[in-house]
Coordinates of C-alpha atoms in Angstrom, one line a residue:
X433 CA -41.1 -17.7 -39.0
X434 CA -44.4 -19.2 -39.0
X435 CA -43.7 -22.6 -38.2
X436 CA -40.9 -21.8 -35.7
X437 CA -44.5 -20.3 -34.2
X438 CA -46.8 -23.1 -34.9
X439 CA -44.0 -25.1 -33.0
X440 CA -43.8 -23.3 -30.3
X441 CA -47.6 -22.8 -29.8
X442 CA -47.7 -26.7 -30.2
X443 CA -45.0 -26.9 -27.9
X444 CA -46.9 -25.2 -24.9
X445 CA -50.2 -26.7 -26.1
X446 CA -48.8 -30.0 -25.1
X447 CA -47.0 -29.0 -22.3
X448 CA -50.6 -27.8 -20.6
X449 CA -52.8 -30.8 -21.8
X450 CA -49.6 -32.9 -20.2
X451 CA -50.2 -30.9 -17.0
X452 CA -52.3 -32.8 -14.4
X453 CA -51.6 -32.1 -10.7
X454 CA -51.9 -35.2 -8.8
X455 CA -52.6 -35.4 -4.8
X456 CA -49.0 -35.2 -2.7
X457 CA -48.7 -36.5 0.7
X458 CA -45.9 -34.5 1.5
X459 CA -45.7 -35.9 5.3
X460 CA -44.2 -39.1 3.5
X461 CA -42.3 -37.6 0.9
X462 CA -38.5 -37.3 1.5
X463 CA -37.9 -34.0 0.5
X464 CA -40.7 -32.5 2.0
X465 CA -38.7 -31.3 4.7
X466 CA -35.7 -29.7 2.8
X467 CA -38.3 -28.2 0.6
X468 CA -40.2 -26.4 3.8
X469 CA -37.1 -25.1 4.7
X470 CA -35.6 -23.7 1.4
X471 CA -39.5 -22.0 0.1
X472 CA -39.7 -20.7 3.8
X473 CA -36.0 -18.8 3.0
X474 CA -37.5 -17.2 0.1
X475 CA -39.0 -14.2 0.9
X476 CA -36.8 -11.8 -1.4
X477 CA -37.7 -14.1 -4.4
X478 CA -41.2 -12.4 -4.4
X479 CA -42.2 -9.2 -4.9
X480 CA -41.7 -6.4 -2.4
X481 CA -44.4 -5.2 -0.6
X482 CA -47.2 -8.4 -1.8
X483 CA -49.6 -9.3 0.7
X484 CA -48.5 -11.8 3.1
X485 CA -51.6 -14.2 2.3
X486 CA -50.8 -13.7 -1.2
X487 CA -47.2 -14.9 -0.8
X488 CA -48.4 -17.4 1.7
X489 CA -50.3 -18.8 -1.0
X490 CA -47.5 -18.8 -3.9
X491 CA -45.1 -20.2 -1.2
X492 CA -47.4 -23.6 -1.3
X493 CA -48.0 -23.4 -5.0
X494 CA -43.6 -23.5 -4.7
X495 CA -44.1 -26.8 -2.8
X496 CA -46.5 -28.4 -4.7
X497 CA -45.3 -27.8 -8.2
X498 CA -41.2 -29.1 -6.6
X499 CA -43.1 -32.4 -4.9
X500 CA -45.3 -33.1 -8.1
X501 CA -42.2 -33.2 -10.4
X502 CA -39.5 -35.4 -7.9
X503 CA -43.2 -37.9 -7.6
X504 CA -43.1 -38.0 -11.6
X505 CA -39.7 -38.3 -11.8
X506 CA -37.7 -40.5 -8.8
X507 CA -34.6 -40.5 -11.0
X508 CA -34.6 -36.7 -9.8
X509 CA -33.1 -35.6 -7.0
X510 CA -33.8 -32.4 -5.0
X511 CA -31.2 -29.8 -4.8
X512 CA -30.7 -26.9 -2.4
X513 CA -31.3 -23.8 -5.3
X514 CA -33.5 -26.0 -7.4
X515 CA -36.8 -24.1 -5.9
X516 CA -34.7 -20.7 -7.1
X517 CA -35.1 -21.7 -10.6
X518 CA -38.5 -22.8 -9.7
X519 CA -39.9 -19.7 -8.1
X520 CA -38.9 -17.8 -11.0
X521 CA -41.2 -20.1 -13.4
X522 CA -43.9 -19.6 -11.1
X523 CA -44.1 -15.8 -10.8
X524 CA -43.9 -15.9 -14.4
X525 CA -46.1 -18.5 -15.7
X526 CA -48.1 -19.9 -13.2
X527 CA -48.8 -23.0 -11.1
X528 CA -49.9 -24.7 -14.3
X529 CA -47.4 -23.9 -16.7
X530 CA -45.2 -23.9 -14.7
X531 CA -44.9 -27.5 -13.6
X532 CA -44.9 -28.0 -16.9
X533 CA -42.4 -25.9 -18.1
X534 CA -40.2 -27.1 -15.0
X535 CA -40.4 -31.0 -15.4
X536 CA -39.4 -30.7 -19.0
X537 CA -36.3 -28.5 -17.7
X538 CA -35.7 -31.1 -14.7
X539 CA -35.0 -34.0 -16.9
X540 CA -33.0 -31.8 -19.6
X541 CA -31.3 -27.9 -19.2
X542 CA -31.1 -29.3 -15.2
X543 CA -30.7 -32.9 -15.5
X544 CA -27.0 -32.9 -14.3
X545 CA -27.4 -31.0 -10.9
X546 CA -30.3 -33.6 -10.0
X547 CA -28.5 -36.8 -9.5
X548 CA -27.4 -38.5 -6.8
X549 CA -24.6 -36.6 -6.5
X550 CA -22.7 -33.4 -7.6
X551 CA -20.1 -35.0 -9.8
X552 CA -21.7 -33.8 -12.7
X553 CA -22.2 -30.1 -11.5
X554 CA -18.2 -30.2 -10.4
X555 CA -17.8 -31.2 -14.8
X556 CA -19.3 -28.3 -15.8
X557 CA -18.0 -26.0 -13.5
X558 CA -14.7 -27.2 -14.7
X559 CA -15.6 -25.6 -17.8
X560 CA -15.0 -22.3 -16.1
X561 CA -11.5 -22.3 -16.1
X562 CA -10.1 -23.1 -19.5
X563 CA -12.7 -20.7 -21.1
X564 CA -11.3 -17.7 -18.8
X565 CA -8.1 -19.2 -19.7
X566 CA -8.7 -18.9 -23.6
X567 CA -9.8 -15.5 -23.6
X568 CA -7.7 -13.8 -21.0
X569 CA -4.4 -15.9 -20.2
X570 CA -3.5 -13.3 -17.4
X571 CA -7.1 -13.4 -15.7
X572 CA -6.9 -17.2 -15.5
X573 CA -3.3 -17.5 -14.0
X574 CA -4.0 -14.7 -11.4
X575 CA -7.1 -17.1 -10.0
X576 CA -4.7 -20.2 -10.2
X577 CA -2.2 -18.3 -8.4
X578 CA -4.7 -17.2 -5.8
X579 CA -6.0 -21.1 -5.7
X580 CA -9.5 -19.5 -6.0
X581 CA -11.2 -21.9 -7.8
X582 CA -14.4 -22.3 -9.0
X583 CA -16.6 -22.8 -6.0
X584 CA -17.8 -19.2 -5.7
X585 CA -19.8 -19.7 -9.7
X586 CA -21.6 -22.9 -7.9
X587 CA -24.6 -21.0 -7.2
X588 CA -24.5 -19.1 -10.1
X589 CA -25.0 -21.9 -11.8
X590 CA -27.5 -24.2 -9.8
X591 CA -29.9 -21.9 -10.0
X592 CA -29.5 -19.9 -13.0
X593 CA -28.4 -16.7 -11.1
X594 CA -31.8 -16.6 -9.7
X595 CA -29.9 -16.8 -6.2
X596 CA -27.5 -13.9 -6.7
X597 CA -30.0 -11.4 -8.6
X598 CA -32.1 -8.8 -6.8
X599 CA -33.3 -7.3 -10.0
X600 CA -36.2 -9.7 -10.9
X601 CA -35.9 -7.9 -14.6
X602 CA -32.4 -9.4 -15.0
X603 CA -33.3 -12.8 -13.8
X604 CA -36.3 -13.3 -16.0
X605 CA -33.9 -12.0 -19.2
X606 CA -31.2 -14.4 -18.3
X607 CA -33.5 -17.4 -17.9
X608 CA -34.9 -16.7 -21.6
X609 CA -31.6 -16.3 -22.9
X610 CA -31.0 -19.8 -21.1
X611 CA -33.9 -21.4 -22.3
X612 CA -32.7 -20.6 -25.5
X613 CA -29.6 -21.9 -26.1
X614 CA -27.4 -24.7 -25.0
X615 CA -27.3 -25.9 -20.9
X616 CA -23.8 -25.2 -20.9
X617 CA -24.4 -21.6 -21.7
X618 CA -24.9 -20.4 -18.0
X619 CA -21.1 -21.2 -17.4
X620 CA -20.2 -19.4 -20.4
X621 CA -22.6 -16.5 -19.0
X622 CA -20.1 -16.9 -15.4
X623 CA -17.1 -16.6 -16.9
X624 CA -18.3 -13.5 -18.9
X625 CA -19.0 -11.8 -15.8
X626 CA -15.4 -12.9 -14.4
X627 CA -14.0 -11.8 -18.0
X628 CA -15.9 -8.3 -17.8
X629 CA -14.5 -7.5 -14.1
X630 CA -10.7 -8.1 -15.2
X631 CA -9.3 -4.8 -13.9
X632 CA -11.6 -5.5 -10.3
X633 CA -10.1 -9.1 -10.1
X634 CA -6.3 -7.6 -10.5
X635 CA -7.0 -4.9 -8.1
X636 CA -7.1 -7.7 -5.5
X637 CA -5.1 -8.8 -3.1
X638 CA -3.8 -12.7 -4.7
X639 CA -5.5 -14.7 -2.2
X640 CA -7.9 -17.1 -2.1
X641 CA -9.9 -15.3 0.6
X642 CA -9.4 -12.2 -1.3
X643 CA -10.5 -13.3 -4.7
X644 CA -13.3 -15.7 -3.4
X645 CA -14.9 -12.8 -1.7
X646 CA -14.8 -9.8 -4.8
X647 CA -16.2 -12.4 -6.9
X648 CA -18.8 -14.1 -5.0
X649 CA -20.3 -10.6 -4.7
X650 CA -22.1 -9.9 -8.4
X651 CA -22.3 -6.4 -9.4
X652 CA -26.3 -6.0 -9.8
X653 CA -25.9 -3.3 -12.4
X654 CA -23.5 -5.2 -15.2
X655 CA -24.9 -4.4 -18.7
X656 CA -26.9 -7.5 -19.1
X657 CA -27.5 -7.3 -23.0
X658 CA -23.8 -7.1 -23.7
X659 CA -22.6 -9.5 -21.7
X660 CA -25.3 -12.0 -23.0
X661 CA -24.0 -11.2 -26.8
X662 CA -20.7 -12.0 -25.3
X663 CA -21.4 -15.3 -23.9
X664 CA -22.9 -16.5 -27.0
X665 CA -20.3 -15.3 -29.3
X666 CA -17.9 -17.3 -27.1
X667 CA -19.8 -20.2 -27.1
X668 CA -19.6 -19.8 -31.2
X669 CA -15.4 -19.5 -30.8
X670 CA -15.3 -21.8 -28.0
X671 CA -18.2 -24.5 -28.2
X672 CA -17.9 -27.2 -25.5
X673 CA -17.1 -29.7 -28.2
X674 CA -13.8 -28.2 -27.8
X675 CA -13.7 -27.9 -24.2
X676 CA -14.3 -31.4 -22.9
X677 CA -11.1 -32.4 -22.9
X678 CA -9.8 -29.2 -21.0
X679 CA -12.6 -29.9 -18.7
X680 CA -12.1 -33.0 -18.0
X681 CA -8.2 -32.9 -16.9
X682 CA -8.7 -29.2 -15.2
X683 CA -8.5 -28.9 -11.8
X684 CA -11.2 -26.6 -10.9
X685 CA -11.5 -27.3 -7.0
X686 CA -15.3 -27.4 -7.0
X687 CA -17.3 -27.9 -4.0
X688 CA -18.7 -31.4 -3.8
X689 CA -21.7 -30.5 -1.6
X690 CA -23.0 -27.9 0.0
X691 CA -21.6 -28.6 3.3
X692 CA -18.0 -27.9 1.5
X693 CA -19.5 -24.7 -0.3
X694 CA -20.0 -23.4 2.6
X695 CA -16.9 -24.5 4.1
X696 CA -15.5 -22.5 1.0
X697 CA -17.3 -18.9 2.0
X698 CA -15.5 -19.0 5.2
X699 CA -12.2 -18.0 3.0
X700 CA -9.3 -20.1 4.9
X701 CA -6.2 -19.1 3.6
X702 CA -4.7 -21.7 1.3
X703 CA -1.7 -23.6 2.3
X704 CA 1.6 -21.9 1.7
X705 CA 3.6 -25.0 0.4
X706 CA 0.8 -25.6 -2.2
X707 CA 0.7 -21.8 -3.1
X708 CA 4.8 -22.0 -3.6
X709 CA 4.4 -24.9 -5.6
X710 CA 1.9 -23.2 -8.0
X711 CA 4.1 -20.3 -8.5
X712 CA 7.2 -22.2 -8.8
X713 CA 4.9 -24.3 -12.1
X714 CA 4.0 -21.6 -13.3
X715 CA 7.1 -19.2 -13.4
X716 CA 8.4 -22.0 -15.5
X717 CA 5.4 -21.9 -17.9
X718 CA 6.1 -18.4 -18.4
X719 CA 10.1 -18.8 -19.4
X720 CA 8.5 -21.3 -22.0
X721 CA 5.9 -18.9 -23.4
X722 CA 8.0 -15.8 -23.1
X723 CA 8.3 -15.4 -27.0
X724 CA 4.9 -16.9 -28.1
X725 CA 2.3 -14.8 -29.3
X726 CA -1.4 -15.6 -27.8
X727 CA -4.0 -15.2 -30.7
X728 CA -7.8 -15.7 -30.4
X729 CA -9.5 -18.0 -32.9
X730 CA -11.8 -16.0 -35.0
X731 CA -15.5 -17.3 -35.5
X732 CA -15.8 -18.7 -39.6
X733 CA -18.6 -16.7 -41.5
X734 CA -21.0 -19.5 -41.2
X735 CA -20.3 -19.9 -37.1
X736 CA -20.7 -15.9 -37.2
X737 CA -24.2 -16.3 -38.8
X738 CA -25.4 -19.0 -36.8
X739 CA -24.3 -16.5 -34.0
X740 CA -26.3 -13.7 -35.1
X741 CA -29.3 -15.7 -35.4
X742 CA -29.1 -16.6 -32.0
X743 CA -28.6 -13.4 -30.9
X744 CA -31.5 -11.7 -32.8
X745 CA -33.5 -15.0 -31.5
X746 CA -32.5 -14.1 -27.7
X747 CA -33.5 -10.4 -28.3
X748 CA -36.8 -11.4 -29.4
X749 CA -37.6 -13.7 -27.0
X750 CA -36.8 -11.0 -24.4
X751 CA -39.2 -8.9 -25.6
X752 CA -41.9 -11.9 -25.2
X753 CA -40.6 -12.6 -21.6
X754 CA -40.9 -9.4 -20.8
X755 CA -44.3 -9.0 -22.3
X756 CA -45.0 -11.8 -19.9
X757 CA -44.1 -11.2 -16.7
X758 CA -46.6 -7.7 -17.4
X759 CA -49.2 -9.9 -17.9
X760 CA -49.2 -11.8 -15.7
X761 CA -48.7 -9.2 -12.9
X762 CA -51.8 -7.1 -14.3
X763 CA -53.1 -9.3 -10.9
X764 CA -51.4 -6.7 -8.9
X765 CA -50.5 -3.4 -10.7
X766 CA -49.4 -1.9 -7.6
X767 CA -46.2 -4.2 -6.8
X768 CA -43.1 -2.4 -6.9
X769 CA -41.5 -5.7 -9.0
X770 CA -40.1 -3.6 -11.6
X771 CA -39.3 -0.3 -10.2

């Protein structure tokens, strides 16, 4: 326990003596622009009722921390959503800590949305699937058979939930569970939450349009702490060492960029000779399964333990975030952040 503490102290020591805000031009940087737009769209990420000059100030601490770590790092590319993950970091922490904190995610937990382009993101989305499909055979083929696919978790996942959240509470517990753990664990955190609303999913009409819409919308008041036990106990049964090669042949039909996610939102209906064909495959993987018996791998005792030690490691570092965030809002005790 004490040297897991010495570490971490170490840790953020050398995070802050690394910290050294250099001058931006941002007229000649090419993301300037982008990054105007997307900070100047992200009024609900603050806090309700904070002085405009306040938020006005935080807004440009948003800019400069985003341009300072693309300057440090041109191998990064900017990211509509990255400056939700951002913001969150910078309510938080601070301007200081938080570059910090923020370059060390950009070129690690974050690495694969910053490239050149979303290839990567599509892999990990394509995790989705065959985890649903583990768990819950009948959930999975009800979204193949709609044709949903995965595009409505994209901004789940590109910005940590931050995006989807109105509960800033919820978003700072998920990022510490994230922080955590492994960078694949936010799509094990989306298919929990497609998992936990089973009997919503088959109460819809199967149709893309249908299905696209119920779960794009995220319940705000799902029981966080469960579902975050969940999602690492899957993780344990599941691990992505196992997944890859699911992942790799699945065909998640992921938006490439954003221009096709939003493409997506406006729910056209699927065509009907591919839907037929879907049905027709898998009415014929059903006469081949009809007698087999679906069982669910149970976690070994050391897997289990590892587990729990996660779990109690989550918990606790929840309690620290959350001692945090008061902190640092001490600044303005009379903000209605956590009502």
């Amino acid at each position: 326990m004490r040297s897991a503490v010495k570490s971490g102290l170490a840790f953020s020591t050398s995070l802050l003596m690394s910290w050294n805000k250099s001058q931006v031009d941002r007229e000649d940087n090419k993301d300037y622009n982008q990054v105007l737009l997307d900070v100047q769209r992200s009024l609900r990420r603050f806090p309700p009722g904070m002085p405009d000059e306040q938020r006005e100030g935080l807004q440009e601490e948003l800019i400069d921390i985003i341009l300072v770590v693309l300057k440090r790092n041109p191998q990064l590319h900017y990211y509509q959503g990255y400056h939700d993950i951002v913001v969150t970091f910078l309510l938080v922490l601070g301007e200081r800590l938080a570059t910090a904190l923020v370059e060390k995610l950009s070129t690690h937990h974050l690495r694969d949305f910053m490239d050149p382009t979303m290839d990567n993101t599509k892999h990990i989305l394509n995790y989705l699937m065959p985890i649903i499909e583990r768990v819950n055979p009948e959930v999975h083929d009800f979204m193949q058979q709609a044709e949903v696919g995965t595009v409505f978790a994209l901004s789940w996942l590109i910005t940590w939930f931050g995006h989807v959240l109105s509960d800033f509470r919820h978003v700072v517990r998920l990022y510490d569970f994230f922080l955590a753990c492994h960078p694949l664990m936010p799509i094990y955190f989306a298919a929990v939450i497609v998992l936990y609303r089973e009997e919503e999913v088959f109460e819809c009409e199967c149709d893309m349009a249908m299905v696209h819409h119920l779960l794009s919308q995220i319940p705000q008041d799902l029981p966080y702490e469960t579902l975050i036990s969940r999602a690492g106990d899957l993780f344990v049964q599941f691990p992505p060492s196992e997944m890859a090669r699911e992942a790799a042949s699945h065909d998640s039909m992921a938006a490439s960029t954003f221009k096709d996610f939003d493409l997506a939102s406006t729910q056209q209906r699927p065509d009907s000779v591919l839907r037929r064909r879907r049905k027709q495959k898998q009415a014929a993987l059903e006469r081949s399964a009809a007698n087999a018996v679906v069982t669910v791998a149970q976690p070994s005792a050391a897997r289990r333990f590892v587990r729990l030690a996660v779990m109690g490691l989550t918990v606790a570092l929840g309690a620290a975030a959350l001692a945090v965030v008061n902190s640092a809002l001490q600044w303005a005790p009379k903000l209605d952040l956590f009502p």
